[in-house]
Amino acid sequence: MEVKDRSSREPCISLIPGSAEFLYRTPFQNVRKVLPMSSRPTPGINLLIRSPSAAQNSSPPRLCIDLEAIVANESISFTGVAIRSGSDIQYAPIAASGTNFWLNKDTATYTPSNVPVNTNATTSTVFGFYLPSDTLALDVTVPGGQQVYVSADGALKYTVAHSANTGEGSAVNGFGIAQGHLLFENNDFIAVATNETSNIPDGKGTAYQIYAASRTNLTGQGFAFRAIEFEGETAWQYS
C-alpha cells in the first residue's frame, strides 16, 4: 500500500479509496504502523478529518494527524457532524444546548458581561480531547471547564459551568477517536427524534437529541460522529 503526505504544510496522510489499511500514530509511540481498518484503535489515537478547502472539494477526504498533539497531556479541538447517508441528519452539526447534544438545533453559548467579547466568538460546538485520557470535554474558557458524559439513560450530555455533577449512573470514561470518528465504548451514536422543531437558520423538520448507542434502547437513526479539527476562538461556556 502506498500512502503519501500530499501537503508540505500539513501533517496529513491520504486514505487510498478501496484500501483495507491506513497509517496512524499512537500517543505513546512516535512511529507509523499499518492497521486493518476493521480494527478499533484504543482510545487516545489522534485521527481527525481536516475540513477540505475549496480547492480540495473534488479530492478524497484525508485522514489528518496533529503531530503536535500525540504526546501525553496534550489536547486537540474539534467540531462534529453527523454522517448518515440519505437522511435528514446527513452532515448536521453536533450542537450543545441545555446540557444536551443535538442535531438540527442551534448551539447555545453564554459570555458574562465582564469578559472580552472574542471569548464567545464561535457559534459552533467545540470539543476538547485530552491525550491519553478516554474522557471528553467542551473546549471552553470558563474556569473548571465543562465535562462531556453519558447519563444513566444513555443521553450524551455536558455539565453546567462551575459544577462537576454528572448525576448517578453516568459515565465519563469510554470516549475515543478512531478513523476520524468519535466513539463511546467503541460504538457510534443514535439521533432520537423529539417534539422540538429545528431552530437553525432556514432549518426545517425535527430536532434530534443524541444518545450513546451502547447505553440506550431508544429507537432512532444511528450515525457516525465525524470529528473535524477546529482552529479559532472558543466559547466562554455553553448554556
Short mmCIF file of C-alpha atoms in Angstrom, two decimals:
data_model
loop_
_atom_site.label_atom_id
_atom_site.label_comp_id
_atom_site.label_asym_id
_atom_site.label_seq_id
_atom_site.Cartn_x
_atom_site.Cartn_y
_atom_site.Cartn_z
CA MET A 1 0.00 0.00 0.00
CA GLU A 2 1.29 3.45 -0.91
CA VAL A 3 0.42 6.29 1.43
CA LYS A 4 1.91 9.71 0.85
CA ASP A 5 1.74 13.06 2.57
CA ARG A 6 0.37 15.29 -0.17
CA SER A 7 0.88 18.55 1.70
CA SER A 8 4.15 20.28 2.52
CA ARG A 9 2.49 22.20 5.36
CA GLU A 10 0.02 19.84 7.00
CA PRO A 11 0.84 16.51 8.67
CA CYS A 12 -1.84 14.63 6.73
CA ILE A 13 -1.88 11.22 5.14
CA SER A 14 -4.19 10.14 2.35
CA LEU A 15 -6.59 7.26 2.65
CA ILE A 16 -6.49 5.42 -0.66
CA PRO A 17 -10.03 4.52 -1.81
CA GLY A 18 -10.65 0.80 -1.52
CA SER A 19 -7.66 0.26 0.71
CA ALA A 20 -8.00 -2.10 3.64
CA GLU A 21 -5.37 -0.33 5.72
CA PHE A 22 -4.36 3.07 6.96
CA LEU A 23 -1.43 4.55 8.86
CA TYR A 24 -1.69 6.02 12.31
CA ARG A 25 0.43 7.15 15.22
CA THR A 26 -0.24 6.35 18.85
CA PRO A 27 0.25 8.96 21.58
CA PHE A 28 2.89 6.71 23.09
CA GLN A 29 4.99 5.73 20.07
CA ASN A 30 6.22 8.22 17.52
CA VAL A 31 6.22 5.62 14.75
CA ARG A 32 3.96 4.76 11.86
CA LYS A 33 2.13 1.46 11.84
CA VAL A 34 -0.25 -0.28 9.48
CA LEU A 35 -3.59 -1.25 10.99
CA PRO A 36 -6.54 -3.04 9.36
CA MET A 37 -9.48 -0.66 9.05
CA SER A 38 -11.72 -3.25 10.66
CA SER A 39 -9.75 -2.92 13.89
CA ARG A 40 -10.76 -0.49 16.59
CA PRO A 41 -7.82 1.63 17.80
CA THR A 42 -7.70 2.10 21.54
CA PRO A 43 -8.88 5.44 22.96
CA GLY A 44 -6.26 8.14 22.62
CA ILE A 45 -5.30 7.63 18.98
CA ASN A 46 -5.43 11.05 17.38
CA LEU A 47 -7.06 10.75 13.96
CA LEU A 48 -9.05 13.63 12.54
CA ILE A 49 -10.55 14.58 9.21
CA ARG A 50 -9.47 18.09 8.25
CA SER A 51 -12.08 20.32 6.62
CA PRO A 52 -11.32 20.49 2.87
CA SER A 53 -10.64 23.85 1.29
CA ALA A 54 -12.47 24.90 -1.84
CA ALA A 55 -9.55 23.68 -3.92
CA GLN A 56 -9.78 20.26 -2.29
CA ASN A 57 -13.52 19.66 -2.66
CA SER A 58 -13.04 17.27 -5.57
CA SER A 59 -10.39 15.25 -3.76
CA PRO A 60 -11.00 12.28 -1.45
CA PRO A 61 -11.13 13.22 2.25
CA ARG A 62 -7.83 12.88 4.03
CA LEU A 63 -7.20 11.41 7.44
CA CYS A 64 -5.15 14.05 9.22
CA ILE A 65 -2.93 13.70 12.23
CA ASP A 66 -1.97 16.56 14.51
CA LEU A 67 1.62 15.56 15.17
CA GLU A 68 1.95 18.23 17.85
CA ALA A 69 -0.73 16.55 19.98
CA ILE A 70 0.36 12.92 20.04
CA VAL A 71 2.24 13.11 23.33
CA ALA A 72 0.63 12.57 26.70
CA ASN A 73 -1.08 15.53 28.37
CA GLU A 74 -1.70 17.34 25.08
CA SER A 75 -5.13 18.12 23.67
CA ILE A 76 -6.92 18.56 20.36
CA SER A 77 -10.00 20.61 19.50
CA PHE A 78 -12.70 19.58 17.05
CA THR A 79 -16.28 20.08 15.98
CA GLY A 80 -18.58 17.29 14.83
CA VAL A 81 -21.04 16.47 12.07
CA ALA A 82 -23.39 13.51 11.71
CA ILE A 83 -22.81 11.01 8.92
CA ARG A 84 -25.99 9.16 7.92
CA SER A 85 -26.26 8.93 4.15
CA GLY A 86 -29.69 9.61 2.65
CA SER A 87 -31.19 11.02 5.85
CA ASP A 88 -32.23 14.45 7.08
CA ILE A 89 -29.34 14.42 9.56
CA GLN A 90 -26.58 13.90 7.00
CA TYR A 91 -23.82 16.48 7.72
CA ALA A 92 -25.87 18.08 10.51
CA PRO A 93 -23.54 19.79 13.01
CA ILE A 94 -23.44 18.45 16.57
CA ALA A 95 -24.76 21.25 18.80
CA ALA A 96 -24.64 21.79 22.57
CA SER A 97 -27.76 23.32 24.12
CA GLY A 98 -29.40 22.97 27.51
CA THR A 99 -26.78 20.41 28.71
CA ASN A 100 -27.77 18.03 25.87
CA PHE A 101 -26.35 17.49 22.40
CA TRP A 102 -28.50 17.88 19.31
CA LEU A 103 -28.77 17.68 15.54
CA ASN A 104 -30.77 20.31 13.63
CA LYS A 105 -30.57 22.74 16.52
CA ASP A 106 -28.52 25.85 17.33
CA THR A 107 -25.56 25.82 19.70
CA ALA A 108 -26.24 27.81 22.89
CA THR A 109 -23.36 29.79 24.43
CA TYR A 110 -23.02 32.38 27.18
CA THR A 111 -20.47 35.10 27.90
CA PRO A 112 -20.53 37.21 31.10
CA SER A 113 -20.56 40.96 30.52
CA ASN A 114 -17.17 41.39 32.22
CA VAL A 115 -15.14 39.23 29.82
CA PRO A 116 -13.83 40.09 26.32
CA VAL A 117 -16.32 39.51 23.52
CA ASN A 118 -13.85 37.45 21.48
CA THR A 119 -14.04 34.65 24.05
CA ASN A 120 -17.50 33.90 22.69
CA ALA A 121 -16.57 34.21 19.03
CA THR A 122 -17.78 30.79 17.93
CA THR A 123 -21.28 29.65 17.06
CA SER A 124 -20.04 26.06 16.83
CA THR A 125 -19.86 23.37 19.48
CA VAL A 126 -16.16 22.71 20.04
CA PHE A 127 -14.85 19.67 21.90
CA GLY A 128 -11.52 19.11 23.60
CA PHE A 129 -9.99 15.63 23.65
CA TYR A 130 -7.12 15.10 26.07
CA LEU A 131 -4.45 12.50 25.38
CA PRO A 132 -4.05 9.80 26.53
CA SER A 133 -7.27 10.02 28.56
CA ASP A 134 -10.56 8.49 27.41
CA THR A 135 -12.57 11.45 28.68
CA LEU A 136 -14.06 14.30 26.68
CA ALA A 137 -14.87 17.93 27.43
CA LEU A 138 -16.17 21.03 25.74
CA ASP A 139 -13.38 23.39 24.74
CA VAL A 140 -14.30 26.43 26.82
CA THR A 141 -12.69 29.32 28.69
CA VAL A 142 -14.80 29.22 31.85
CA PRO A 143 -12.77 28.11 34.91
CA GLY A 144 -13.33 24.45 35.70
CA GLY A 145 -14.42 23.64 32.17
CA GLN A 146 -17.46 21.60 31.13
CA GLN A 147 -17.28 17.80 31.13
CA VAL A 148 -18.95 15.68 28.46
CA TYR A 149 -20.55 12.47 29.75
CA VAL A 150 -23.20 9.86 29.09
CA SER A 151 -26.08 9.90 31.55
CA ALA A 152 -27.78 6.87 33.07
CA ASP A 153 -30.42 6.91 30.32
CA GLY A 154 -27.77 7.00 27.58
CA ALA A 155 -28.03 10.68 26.65
CA LEU A 156 -24.85 12.46 25.59
CA LYS A 157 -24.65 15.46 27.92
CA TYR A 158 -22.36 18.08 29.41
CA THR A 159 -22.06 19.66 32.84
CA VAL A 160 -23.17 23.18 33.59
CA ALA A 161 -20.41 25.70 34.25
CA HIS A 162 -18.91 25.69 37.76
CA SER A 163 -20.24 22.20 38.51
CA ALA A 164 -18.79 18.72 38.12
CA ASN A 165 -22.09 16.96 38.81
CA THR A 166 -22.91 14.32 36.18
CA GLY A 167 -25.65 12.51 38.07
CA GLU A 168 -25.92 8.99 39.41
CA GLY A 169 -25.15 6.17 36.99
CA SER A 170 -23.39 8.38 34.45
CA ALA A 171 -20.15 7.55 32.60
CA VAL A 172 -17.33 9.99 31.87
CA ASN A 173 -14.84 7.40 30.57
CA GLY A 174 -15.01 5.46 27.32
CA PHE A 175 -14.53 8.11 24.64
CA GLY A 176 -12.06 7.69 21.81
CA ILE A 177 -11.33 8.83 18.26
CA ALA A 178 -10.87 6.16 15.60
CA GLN A 179 -10.68 6.56 11.83
CA GLY A 180 -11.77 10.18 12.11
CA HIS A 181 -14.86 9.48 14.23
CA LEU A 182 -15.70 9.97 17.87
CA LEU A 183 -16.80 6.77 19.60
CA PHE A 184 -18.17 5.91 23.02
CA GLU A 185 -17.38 2.41 24.26
CA ASN A 186 -16.31 1.57 20.68
CA ASN A 187 -19.80 2.37 19.38
CA ASP A 188 -21.42 5.18 17.42
CA PHE A 189 -24.37 7.35 18.42
CA ILE A 190 -28.13 7.48 17.87
CA ALA A 191 -30.22 10.52 16.92
CA VAL A 192 -33.63 10.31 18.59
CA ALA A 193 -36.45 12.49 17.24
CA THR A 194 -38.02 14.93 19.72
CA ASN A 195 -41.14 17.10 19.75
CA GLU A 196 -38.96 20.15 19.12
CA THR A 197 -38.58 21.63 15.65
CA SER A 198 -35.31 22.77 14.16
CA ASN A 199 -34.29 26.28 15.23
CA ILE A 200 -31.23 26.68 12.99
CA PRO A 201 -31.38 29.38 10.28
CA ASP A 202 -33.65 28.14 7.49
CA GLY A 203 -33.95 24.90 9.43
CA LYS A 204 -36.81 22.57 8.70
CA GLY A 205 -38.06 19.42 10.29
CA THR A 206 -37.21 17.79 13.58
CA ALA A 207 -34.55 18.44 16.19
CA TYR A 208 -32.83 15.22 17.28
CA GLN A 209 -31.27 14.50 20.67
CA ILE A 210 -28.06 12.46 20.68
CA TYR A 211 -27.64 9.24 22.66
CA ALA A 212 -24.79 6.75 23.00
CA ALA A 213 -25.69 3.59 21.09
CA SER A 214 -24.12 1.38 23.75
CA ARG A 215 -26.26 2.82 26.57
CA THR A 216 -29.80 3.16 25.20
CA ASN A 217 -32.59 1.05 23.75
CA LEU A 218 -34.39 4.03 22.24
CA THR A 219 -35.33 3.90 18.59
CA GLY A 220 -33.61 6.40 16.34
CA GLN A 221 -31.17 6.90 13.49
CA GLY A 222 -27.70 5.55 14.08
CA PHE A 223 -24.97 7.84 12.81
CA ALA A 224 -21.21 8.28 12.80
CA PHE A 225 -19.84 11.31 14.65
CA ARG A 226 -17.20 12.72 12.29
CA ALA A 227 -14.55 14.81 14.06
CA ILE A 228 -13.32 17.90 12.21
CA GLU A 229 -10.27 19.73 13.50
CA PHE A 230 -11.07 23.20 14.85
CA GLU A 231 -8.84 26.25 14.99
CA GLY A 232 -10.21 29.54 16.27
CA GLU A 233 -11.79 31.30 19.21
CA THR A 234 -13.82 29.07 21.51
CA ALA A 235 -16.84 29.89 23.66
CA TRP A 236 -16.66 31.14 27.23
CA GLN A 237 -19.20 28.49 28.18
CA TYR A 238 -22.10 26.50 26.73
CA SER A 239 -25.53 27.08 28.23
#
